[in-house]
Coordinates of C-alpha atoms in Angstrom, one line a residue:
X118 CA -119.9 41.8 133.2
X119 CA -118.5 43.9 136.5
X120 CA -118.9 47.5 135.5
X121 CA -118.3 49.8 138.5
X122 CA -118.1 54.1 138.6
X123 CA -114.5 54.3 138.1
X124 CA -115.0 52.9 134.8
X125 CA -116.5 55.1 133.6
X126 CA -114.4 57.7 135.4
X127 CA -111.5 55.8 133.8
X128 CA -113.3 54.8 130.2
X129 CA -112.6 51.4 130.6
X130 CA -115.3 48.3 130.6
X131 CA -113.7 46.5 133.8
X132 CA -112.8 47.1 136.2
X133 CA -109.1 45.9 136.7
X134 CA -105.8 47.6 135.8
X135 CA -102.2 46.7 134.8
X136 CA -99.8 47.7 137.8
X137 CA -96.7 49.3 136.2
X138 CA -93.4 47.8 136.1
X139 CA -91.0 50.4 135.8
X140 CA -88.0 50.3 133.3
X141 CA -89.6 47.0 131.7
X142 CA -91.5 47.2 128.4
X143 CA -94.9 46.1 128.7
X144 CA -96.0 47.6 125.9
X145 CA -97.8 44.5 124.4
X146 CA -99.0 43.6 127.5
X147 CA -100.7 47.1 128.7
X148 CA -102.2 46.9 124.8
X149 CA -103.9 43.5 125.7
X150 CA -105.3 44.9 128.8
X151 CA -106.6 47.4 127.0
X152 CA -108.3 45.4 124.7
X153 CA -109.7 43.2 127.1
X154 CA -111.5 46.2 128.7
X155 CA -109.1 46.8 131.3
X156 CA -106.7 49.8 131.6
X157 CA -102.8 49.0 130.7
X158 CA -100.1 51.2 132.6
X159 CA -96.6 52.0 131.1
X160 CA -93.5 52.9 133.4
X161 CA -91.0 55.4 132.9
X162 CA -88.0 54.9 135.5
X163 CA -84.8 55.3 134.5
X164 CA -85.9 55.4 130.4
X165 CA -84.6 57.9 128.2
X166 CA -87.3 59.9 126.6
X167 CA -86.7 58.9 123.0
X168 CA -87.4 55.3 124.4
X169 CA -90.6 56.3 126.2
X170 CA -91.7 58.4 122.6
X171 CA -91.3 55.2 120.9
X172 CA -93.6 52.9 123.7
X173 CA -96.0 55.4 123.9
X174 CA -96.2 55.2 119.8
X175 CA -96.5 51.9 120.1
X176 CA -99.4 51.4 122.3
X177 CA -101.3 53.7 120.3
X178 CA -100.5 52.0 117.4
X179 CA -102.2 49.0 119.3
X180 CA -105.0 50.4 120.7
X181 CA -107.3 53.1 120.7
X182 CA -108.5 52.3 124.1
X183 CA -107.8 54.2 127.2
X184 CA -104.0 54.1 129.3
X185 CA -102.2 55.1 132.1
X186 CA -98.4 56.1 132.3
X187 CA -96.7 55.9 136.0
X188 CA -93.8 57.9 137.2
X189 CA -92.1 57.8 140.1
X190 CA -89.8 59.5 142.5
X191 CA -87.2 56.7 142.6
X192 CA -86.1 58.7 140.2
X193 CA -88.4 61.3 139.5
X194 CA -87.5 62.6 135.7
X195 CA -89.0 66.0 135.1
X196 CA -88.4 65.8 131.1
X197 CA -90.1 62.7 130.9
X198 CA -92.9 63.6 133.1
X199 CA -93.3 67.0 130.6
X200 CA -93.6 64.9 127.9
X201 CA -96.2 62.7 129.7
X202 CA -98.2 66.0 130.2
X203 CA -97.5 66.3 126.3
X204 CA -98.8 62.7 125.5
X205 CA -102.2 63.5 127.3
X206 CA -102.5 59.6 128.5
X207 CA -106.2 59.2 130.4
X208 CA -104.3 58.9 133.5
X209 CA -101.1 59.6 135.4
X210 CA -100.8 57.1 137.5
X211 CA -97.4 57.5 140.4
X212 CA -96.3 55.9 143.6
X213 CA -93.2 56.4 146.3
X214 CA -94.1 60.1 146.9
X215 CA -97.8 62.3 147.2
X216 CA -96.8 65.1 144.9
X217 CA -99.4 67.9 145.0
X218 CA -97.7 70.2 142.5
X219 CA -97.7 67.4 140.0
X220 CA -101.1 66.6 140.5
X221 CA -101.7 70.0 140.1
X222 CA -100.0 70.1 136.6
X223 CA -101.3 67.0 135.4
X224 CA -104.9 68.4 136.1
X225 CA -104.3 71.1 134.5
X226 CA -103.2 69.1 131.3
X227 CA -106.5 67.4 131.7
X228 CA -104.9 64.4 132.7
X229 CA -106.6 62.2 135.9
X230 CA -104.1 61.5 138.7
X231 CA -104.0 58.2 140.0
X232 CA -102.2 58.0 143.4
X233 CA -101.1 54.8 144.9
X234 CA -100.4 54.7 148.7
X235 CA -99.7 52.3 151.6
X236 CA -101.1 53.8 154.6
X237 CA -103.9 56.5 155.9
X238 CA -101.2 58.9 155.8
X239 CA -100.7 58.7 152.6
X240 CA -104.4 59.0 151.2
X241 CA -105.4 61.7 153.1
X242 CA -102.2 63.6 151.8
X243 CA -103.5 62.2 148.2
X244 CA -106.7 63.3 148.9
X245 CA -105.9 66.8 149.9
X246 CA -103.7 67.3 146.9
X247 CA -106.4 66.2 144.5
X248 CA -105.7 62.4 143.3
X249 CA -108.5 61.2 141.0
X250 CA -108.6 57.3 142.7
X251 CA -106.4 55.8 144.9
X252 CA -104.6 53.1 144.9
X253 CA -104.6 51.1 148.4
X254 CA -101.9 48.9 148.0
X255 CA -101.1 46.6 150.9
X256 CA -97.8 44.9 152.0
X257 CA -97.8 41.6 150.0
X258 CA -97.4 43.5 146.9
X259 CA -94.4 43.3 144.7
X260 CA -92.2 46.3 143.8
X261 CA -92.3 48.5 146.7
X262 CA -95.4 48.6 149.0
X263 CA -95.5 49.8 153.1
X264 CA -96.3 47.3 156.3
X265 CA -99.9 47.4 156.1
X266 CA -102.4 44.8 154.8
X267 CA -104.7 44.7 152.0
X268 CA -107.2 43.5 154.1
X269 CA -107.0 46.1 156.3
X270 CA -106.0 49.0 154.3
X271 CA -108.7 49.2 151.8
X272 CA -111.4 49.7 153.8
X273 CA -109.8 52.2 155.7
X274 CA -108.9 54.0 152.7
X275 CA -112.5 53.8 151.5
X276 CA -113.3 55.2 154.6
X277 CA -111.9 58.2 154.4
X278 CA -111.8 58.4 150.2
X279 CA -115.5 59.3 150.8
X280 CA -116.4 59.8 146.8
X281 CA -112.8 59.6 145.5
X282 CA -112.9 56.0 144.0
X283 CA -110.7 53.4 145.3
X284 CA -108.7 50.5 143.7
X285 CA -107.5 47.4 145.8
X286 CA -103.9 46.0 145.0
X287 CA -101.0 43.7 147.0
X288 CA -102.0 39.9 147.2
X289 CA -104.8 40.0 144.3
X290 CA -104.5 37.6 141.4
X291 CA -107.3 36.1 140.9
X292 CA -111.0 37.0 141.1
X293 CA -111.8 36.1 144.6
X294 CA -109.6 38.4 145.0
X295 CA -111.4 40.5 143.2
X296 CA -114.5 40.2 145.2
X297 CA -112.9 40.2 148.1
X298 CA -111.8 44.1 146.9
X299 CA -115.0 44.9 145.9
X300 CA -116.8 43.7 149.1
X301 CA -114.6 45.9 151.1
X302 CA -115.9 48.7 149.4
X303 CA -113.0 48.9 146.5
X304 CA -114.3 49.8 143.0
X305 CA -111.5 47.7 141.3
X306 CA -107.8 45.9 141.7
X307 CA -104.9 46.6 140.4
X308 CA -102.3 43.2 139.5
X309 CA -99.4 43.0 139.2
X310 CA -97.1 39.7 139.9
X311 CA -100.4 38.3 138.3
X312 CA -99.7 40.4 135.4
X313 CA -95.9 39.7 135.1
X314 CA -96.7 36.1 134.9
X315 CA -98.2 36.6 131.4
X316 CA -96.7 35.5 127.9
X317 CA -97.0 39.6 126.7
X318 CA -94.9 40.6 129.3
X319 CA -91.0 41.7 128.1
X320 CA -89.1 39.5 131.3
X321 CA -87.1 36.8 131.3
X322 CA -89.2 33.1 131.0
X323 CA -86.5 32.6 134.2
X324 CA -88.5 35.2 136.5
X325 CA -92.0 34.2 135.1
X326 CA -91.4 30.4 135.9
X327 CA -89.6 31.3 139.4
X328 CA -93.5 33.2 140.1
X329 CA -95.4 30.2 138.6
X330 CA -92.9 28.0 141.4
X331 CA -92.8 29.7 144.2
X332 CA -95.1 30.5 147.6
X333 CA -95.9 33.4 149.3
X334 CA -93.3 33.1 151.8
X335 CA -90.7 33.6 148.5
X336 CA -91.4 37.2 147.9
X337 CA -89.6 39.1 150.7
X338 CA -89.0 42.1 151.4
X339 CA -85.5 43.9 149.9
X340 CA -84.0 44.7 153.5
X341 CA -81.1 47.4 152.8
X342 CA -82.5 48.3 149.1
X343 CA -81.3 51.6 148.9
X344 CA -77.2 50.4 148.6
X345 CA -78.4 49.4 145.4
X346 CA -81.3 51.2 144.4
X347 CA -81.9 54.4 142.9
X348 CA -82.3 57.1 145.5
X349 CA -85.7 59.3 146.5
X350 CA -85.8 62.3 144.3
X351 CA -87.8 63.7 147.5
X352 CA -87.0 63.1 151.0
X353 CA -90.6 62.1 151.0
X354 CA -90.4 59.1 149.3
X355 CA -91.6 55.9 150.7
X356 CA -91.7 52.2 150.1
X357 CA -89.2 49.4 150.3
X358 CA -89.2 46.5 147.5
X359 CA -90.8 43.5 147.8
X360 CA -88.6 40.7 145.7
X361 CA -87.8 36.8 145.6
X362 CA -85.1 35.9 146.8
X363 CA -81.6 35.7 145.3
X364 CA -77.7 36.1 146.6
X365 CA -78.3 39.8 146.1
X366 CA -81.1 39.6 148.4
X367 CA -79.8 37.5 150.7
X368 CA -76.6 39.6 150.9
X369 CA -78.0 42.9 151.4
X370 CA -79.9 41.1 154.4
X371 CA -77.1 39.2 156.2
X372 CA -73.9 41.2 155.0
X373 CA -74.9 44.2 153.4
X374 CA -71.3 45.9 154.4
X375 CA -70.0 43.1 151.7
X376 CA -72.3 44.7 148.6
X377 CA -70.3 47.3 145.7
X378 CA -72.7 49.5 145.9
X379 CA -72.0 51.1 142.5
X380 CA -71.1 48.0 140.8
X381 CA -74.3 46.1 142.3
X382 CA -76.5 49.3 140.9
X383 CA -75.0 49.0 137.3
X384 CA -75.2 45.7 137.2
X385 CA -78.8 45.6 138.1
X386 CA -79.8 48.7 136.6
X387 CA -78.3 47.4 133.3
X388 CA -80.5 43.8 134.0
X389 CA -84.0 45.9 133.8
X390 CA -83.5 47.6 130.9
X391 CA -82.6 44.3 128.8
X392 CA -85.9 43.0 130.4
X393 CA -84.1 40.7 133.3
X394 CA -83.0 41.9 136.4
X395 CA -84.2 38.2 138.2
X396 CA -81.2 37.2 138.5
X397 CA -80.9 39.9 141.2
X398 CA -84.0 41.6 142.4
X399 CA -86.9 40.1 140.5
X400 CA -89.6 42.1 142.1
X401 CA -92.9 40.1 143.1
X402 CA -95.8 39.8 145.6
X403 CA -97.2 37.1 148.1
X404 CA -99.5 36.5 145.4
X405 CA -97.2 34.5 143.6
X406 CA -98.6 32.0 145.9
X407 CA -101.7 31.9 144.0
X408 CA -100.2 31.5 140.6
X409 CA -99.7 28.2 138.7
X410 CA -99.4 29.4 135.4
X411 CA -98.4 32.0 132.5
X412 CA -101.3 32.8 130.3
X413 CA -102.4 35.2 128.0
X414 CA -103.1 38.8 129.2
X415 CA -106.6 38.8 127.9
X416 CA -107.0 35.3 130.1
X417 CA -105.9 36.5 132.9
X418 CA -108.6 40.0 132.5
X419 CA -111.8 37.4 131.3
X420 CA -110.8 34.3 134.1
X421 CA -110.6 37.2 136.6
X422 CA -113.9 38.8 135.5
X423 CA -115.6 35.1 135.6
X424 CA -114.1 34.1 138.9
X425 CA -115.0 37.1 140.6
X426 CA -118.9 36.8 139.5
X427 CA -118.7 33.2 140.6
X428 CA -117.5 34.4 143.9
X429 CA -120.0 36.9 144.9
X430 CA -122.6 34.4 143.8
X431 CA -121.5 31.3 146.0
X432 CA -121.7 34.8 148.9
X433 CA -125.0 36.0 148.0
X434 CA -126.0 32.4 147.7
X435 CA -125.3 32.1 151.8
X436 CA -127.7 34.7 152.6

């Protein structure tokens, strides 16, 4: 089985993580992870706390195994990020901002910091400030993600991360992908369209099939996002959504002058927290182009595992 150091850094068994997904539950979903050796992530946007108290009972009540919780700065909630500290989860795990006085705090909590960025910029900011592992994340990710290319990105990040591990994510969904991460000098990958496609996850069937259906070419980037999106809690934030398309999308790309703002952000702010929101920005990757069905978490963590040891055989076979 692939076992590389930020396992153990992490205390997981493999080497592949959960991306987080915001305002929608994945509880059961982060608790098979978990179980399959991989590390689960929980998000907090826009939750109240007694709702993240009750998800983060929950996971512990189905697993004793290691998990991250991601916050954000689109919003950034300081009560809920207190109570993080409080939780003591193995990991913090944040995007859309390099926060060094966080980092600071969750160290001191004994809590690791897991930083996710999208350029060289950004991870030598991470690194400076402290982050634990980074997370490289390319352009064909879902959610929001930067300009630059997995491809390119990762080892450039491993570059400069010198000991700090590194995890590859944006267009992985399989294991070649995950060879591909670890050939380029990533320890691991983090999924997530991959992971959204799975029968644990709390989202619509709708959004789950409209992955299975579509290409790469599908996933586009949100142009105009922030008339309905939460703002930056920082003027540092960073990161522009990567969705399929639907009339909001289109919309906010061709007429965005014709959007209700406030009526558009209730309306899809209200979506996420029932578990749907595809109707108007259902966040995915250009990996969707690589996935043809909806299985079982743990299916997804043991094919991945499998796929990617087949891979760097038929490779080391060539030599």
């Amino acid at each position: 089985m692939l076992r590389t150091p930020v396992c153990e850094l992490l205390g997981i068994s493999v080497p592949v993580i959960c991306a987080p997904f915001g305002p929608w539950d994945q509880v059961q979903l982060a608790a098979e992870v978990c179980e399959a050796g991989g590390m689960g992530s929980l998000g907090t946007a826009v939750r109240s706390l007694p709702q993240l108290r009750e998800q983060w009972n929950s996971l512990r009540g189905l697993t004793a195994r290691p998990f991250a919780v991601n916050h954000t700065m689109r919003p950034f909630d300081e009560e809920a990020f207190a109570a993080t500290l409080e939780e003591r989860p193995a990991a913090v795990s944040f995007h859309l901002a390099v926060p060094a006085d966080l980092i600071a705090r969750a160290h001191d909590a004994g809590i690791l910091w897991i930083q996710q960025v999208s350029d060289v910029r950004q991870a030598t900011s991470a690194l400076e400030s402290g982050a634990d592992v980074l997370v490289a994340q390319g352009g064909e990710a879902g959610g929001h993600s930067g300009d630059v290319a997995t491809m390119v990105l990762v080892p450039q990040v491993v570059d400069l991360a010198g000991q700090t591990p590194v995890l590859a994510a944006g267009g992985i969904a399989d294991g070649r992908g995950l060879a591909a991460a670890l050939t380029l000098g990533a320890q691991g990958v983090v999924m997530g369209t991959r992971f959204l496609a799975s029968h644990e996850m709390n989202v619509s069937h709708s959004w789950k099939q409209r992955i299975v259906e579509s290409d790469g070419t599908d996933a586009v980037k949100v142009v105009n996002s922030d008339r309905v999106m939460p703002p930056f809690s920082r003027p540092d934030g960073f990161g522009v959504p990567r969705s399929l398309r639907t009339p909001l999308v289109d919309m906010l790309r061709d007429n965005p002058e014709l959007v209700d703002s406030a009526e558009a952000s209730s309306r899809l702010l209200n979506a996420v927290i029932e578990g749907r929101g595809d109707e108007d920005m259902p966040f995915t990757g250009q990996s969707a182009g690589l996935i043809h069905d909806i299985l079982p978490a743990r299916e997804i963590v043991t094919r991945t595992l499998r796929e990617a040891e087949d891979a760097l055989r038929r490779v080391d076979s060539f030599r």
